[in-house]
């Protein structure tokens, strides 16, 4: 069991007399998994029974998952039979038009929301990431990279803007070139705890991994100079063990972050707006023309910015829309399931000679 502890294992996860059957997913590449038991790594696949029971992407392993496996030590291969309950999970709406959840990583303690100090830095996008992290059950930390490329005299104003939307969330400004802020970041990397990095392409996640690991394990590319946008370098999710025993997960850059769920997380991320709303005279206040609306007062006085409030309302509308799509999909899947059962039953009767 001591070997599993090096991967963040805690006996509260699962009671077992046979720790040899437990492993952690450290790399995911499409349908291929690499797992570790703290002593050896194995190339793994899921069992046929597992595959038959899986109904949606959330049922499949992701990086950070604890799994029950059969190991073939001589071949360094394994079969995954079961996923243990997750204590946290970062989920987003899959890219494209399909209504489907995409599981990014699981069993996280902290998530570094990484953004670079260039033209691609977007306060509204940061709000979206904060909601996703709160919904995951992990603790957020905002990491602003490339400090060496940003005018020092403009930093205080930028930090103030960031603090206005990242209420109570630590904000660390770093430079992977000069090493500034890296030591502050290490304070959030504790032994046997798991940290994931998320953010757009080109913000410096892979470079940050290399700096924290003190070796070049991740490929990096420069951002495009014409629009400050990054190029994809990390193409899969992977976990690394740092020298102090903490676990670090690198993830591919996200071109967009569509939320999958998060009504309660919006409350936490927009605590300032919620405080104003709770002081409205009417409990069901729409913050429009109702008398005694504390939100309107805050907007008129400048206590609350219109951009912040508009972002809050937009995210609530988006989540409500996604919820309706998910409900419609669930109803359609249930209908199709019973239709298929009816076809199977009819075919069985016909095989037995019944009409």
PDB file of N, CA, C and O in Angstrom, residues 88-91 129-138 259-266:
ATOM      1  N   UNK A  88     -13.500  14.041  -6.805  1.00  0.00           N
ATOM      2  CA  UNK A  88     -13.707  15.264  -7.580  1.00  0.00           C
ATOM      3  C   UNK A  88     -13.521  14.928  -9.046  1.00  0.00           C
ATOM      4  O   UNK A  88     -12.850  13.945  -9.387  1.00  0.00           O
ATOM      5  N   UNK A  89     -14.130  15.726  -9.932  1.00  0.00           N
ATOM      6  CA  UNK A  89     -13.989  15.475 -11.363  1.00  0.00           C
ATOM      7  C   UNK A  89     -14.213  16.770 -12.136  1.00  0.00           C
ATOM      8  O   UNK A  89     -15.161  17.500 -11.877  1.00  0.00           O
ATOM      9  N   UNK A  90     -13.316  17.045 -13.054  1.00  0.00           N
ATOM     10  CA  UNK A  90     -13.429  18.231 -13.899  1.00  0.00           C
ATOM     11  C   UNK A  90     -14.090  17.814 -15.204  1.00  0.00           C
ATOM     12  O   UNK A  90     -13.570  16.982 -15.940  1.00  0.00           O
ATOM     13  N   UNK A  91     -15.256  18.409 -15.466  1.00  0.00           N
ATOM     14  CA  UNK A  91     -16.066  18.027 -16.631  1.00  0.00           C
ATOM     15  C   UNK A  91     -16.388  19.267 -17.450  1.00  0.00           C
ATOM     16  O   UNK A  91     -16.612  20.348 -16.906  1.00  0.00           O
ATOM     17  N   UNK A 129     -13.808  29.554 -16.388  1.00  0.00           N
ATOM     18  CA  UNK A 129     -12.925  28.537 -15.811  1.00  0.00           C
ATOM     19  C   UNK A 129     -13.162  28.392 -14.308  1.00  0.00           C
ATOM     20  O   UNK A 129     -13.151  27.279 -13.774  1.00  0.00           O
ATOM     21  N   UNK A 130     -13.366  29.501 -13.633  1.00  0.00           N
ATOM     22  CA  UNK A 130     -13.581  29.465 -12.185  1.00  0.00           C
ATOM     23  C   UNK A 130     -14.843  28.672 -11.856  1.00  0.00           C
ATOM     24  O   UNK A 130     -14.861  27.857 -10.930  1.00  0.00           O
ATOM     25  N   UNK A 131     -15.915  28.891 -12.615  1.00  0.00           N
ATOM     26  CA  UNK A 131     -17.156  28.134 -12.408  1.00  0.00           C
ATOM     27  C   UNK A 131     -16.901  26.639 -12.584  1.00  0.00           C
ATOM     28  O   UNK A 131     -17.337  25.816 -11.774  1.00  0.00           O
ATOM     29  N   UNK A 132     -16.178  26.267 -13.653  1.00  0.00           N
ATOM     30  CA  UNK A 132     -15.895  24.852 -13.926  1.00  0.00           C
ATOM     31  C   UNK A 132     -15.095  24.217 -12.798  1.00  0.00           C
ATOM     32  O   UNK A 132     -15.349  23.074 -12.401  1.00  0.00           O
ATOM     33  N   UNK A 133     -14.122  24.961 -12.253  1.00  0.00           N
ATOM     34  CA  UNK A 133     -13.293  24.410 -11.175  1.00  0.00           C
ATOM     35  C   UNK A 133     -14.102  24.257  -9.889  1.00  0.00           C
ATOM     36  O   UNK A 133     -14.009  23.220  -9.214  1.00  0.00           O
ATOM     37  N   UNK A 134     -14.896  25.248  -9.541  1.00  0.00           N
ATOM     38  CA  UNK A 134     -15.747  25.118  -8.350  1.00  0.00           C
ATOM     39  C   UNK A 134     -16.690  23.923  -8.486  1.00  0.00           C
ATOM     40  O   UNK A 134     -16.928  23.191  -7.537  1.00  0.00           O
ATOM     41  N   UNK A 135     -17.219  23.732  -9.685  1.00  0.00           N
ATOM     42  CA  UNK A 135     -18.133  22.613  -9.910  1.00  0.00           C
ATOM     43  C   UNK A 135     -17.414  21.272  -9.772  1.00  0.00           C
ATOM     44  O   UNK A 135     -18.009  20.276  -9.372  1.00  0.00           O
ATOM     45  N   UNK A 136     -16.122  21.237 -10.057  1.00  0.00           N
ATOM     46  CA  UNK A 136     -15.363  19.988 -10.000  1.00  0.00           C
ATOM     47  C   UNK A 136     -15.183  19.470  -8.575  1.00  0.00           C
ATOM     48  O   UNK A 136     -14.989  18.279  -8.357  1.00  0.00           O
ATOM     49  N   UNK A 137     -15.198  20.387  -7.605  1.00  0.00           N
ATOM     50  CA  UNK A 137     -14.943  19.992  -6.223  1.00  0.00           C
ATOM     51  C   UNK A 137     -13.506  20.233  -5.788  1.00  0.00           C
ATOM     52  O   UNK A 137     -13.155  20.001  -4.633  1.00  0.00           O
ATOM     53  N   UNK A 138     -12.664  20.716  -6.710  1.00  0.00           N
ATOM     54  CA  UNK A 138     -11.269  21.042  -6.382  1.00  0.00           C
ATOM     55  C   UNK A 138     -11.158  22.533  -6.045  1.00  0.00           C
ATOM     56  O   UNK A 138     -12.098  23.301  -6.239  1.00  0.00           O
ATOM     57  N   UNK A 259     -19.540  24.946 -20.440  1.00  0.00           N
ATOM     58  CA  UNK A 259     -19.854  24.333 -19.155  1.00  0.00           C
ATOM     59  C   UNK A 259     -20.858  23.205 -19.336  1.00  0.00           C
ATOM     60  O   UNK A 259     -21.778  23.292 -20.147  1.00  0.00           O
ATOM     61  N   UNK A 260     -20.686  22.139 -18.553  1.00  0.00           N
ATOM     62  CA  UNK A 260     -21.603  21.006 -18.586  1.00  0.00           C
ATOM     63  C   UNK A 260     -22.652  21.116 -17.486  1.00  0.00           C
ATOM     64  O   UNK A 260     -23.804  20.800 -17.658  1.00  0.00           O
ATOM     65  N   UNK A 261     -22.223  21.596 -16.340  1.00  0.00           N
ATOM     66  CA  UNK A 261     -23.108  21.747 -15.192  1.00  0.00           C
ATOM     67  C   UNK A 261     -22.510  22.842 -14.322  1.00  0.00           C
ATOM     68  O   UNK A 261     -21.376  23.252 -14.529  1.00  0.00           O
ATOM     69  N   UNK A 262     -23.274  23.338 -13.349  1.00  0.00           N
ATOM     70  CA  UNK A 262     -22.636  24.316 -12.485  1.00  0.00           C
ATOM     71  C   UNK A 262     -23.498  25.418 -11.917  1.00  0.00           C
ATOM     72  O   UNK A 262     -22.992  26.490 -11.612  1.00  0.00           O
ATOM     73  N   UNK A 263     -24.813  25.179 -11.759  1.00  0.00           N
ATOM     74  CA  UNK A 263     -25.660  26.225 -11.186  1.00  0.00           C
ATOM     75  C   UNK A 263     -25.164  26.653  -9.807  1.00  0.00           C
ATOM     76  O   UNK A 263     -25.082  27.846  -9.512  1.00  0.00           O
ATOM     77  N   UNK A 264     -24.828  25.677  -8.955  1.00  0.00           N
ATOM     78  CA  UNK A 264     -24.341  26.005  -7.622  1.00  0.00           C
ATOM     79  C   UNK A 264     -22.958  26.640  -7.685  1.00  0.00           C
ATOM     80  O   UNK A 264     -22.617  27.518  -6.882  1.00  0.00           O
ATOM     81  N   UNK A 265     -22.150  26.217  -8.647  1.00  0.00           N
ATOM     82  CA  UNK A 265     -20.808  26.776  -8.783  1.00  0.00           C
ATOM     83  C   UNK A 265     -20.858  28.234  -9.216  1.00  0.00           C
ATOM     84  O   UNK A 265     -19.989  29.024  -8.847  1.00  0.00           O
ATOM     85  N   UNK A 266     -21.868  28.612  -9.986  1.00  0.00           N
ATOM     86  CA  UNK A 266     -22.030  30.010 -10.382  1.00  0.00           C
ATOM     87  C   UNK A 266     -22.228  30.871  -9.133  1.00  0.00           C
ATOM     88  O   UNK A 266     -21.687  31.972  -9.022  1.00  0.00           O
TER      89      UNK A 266
END
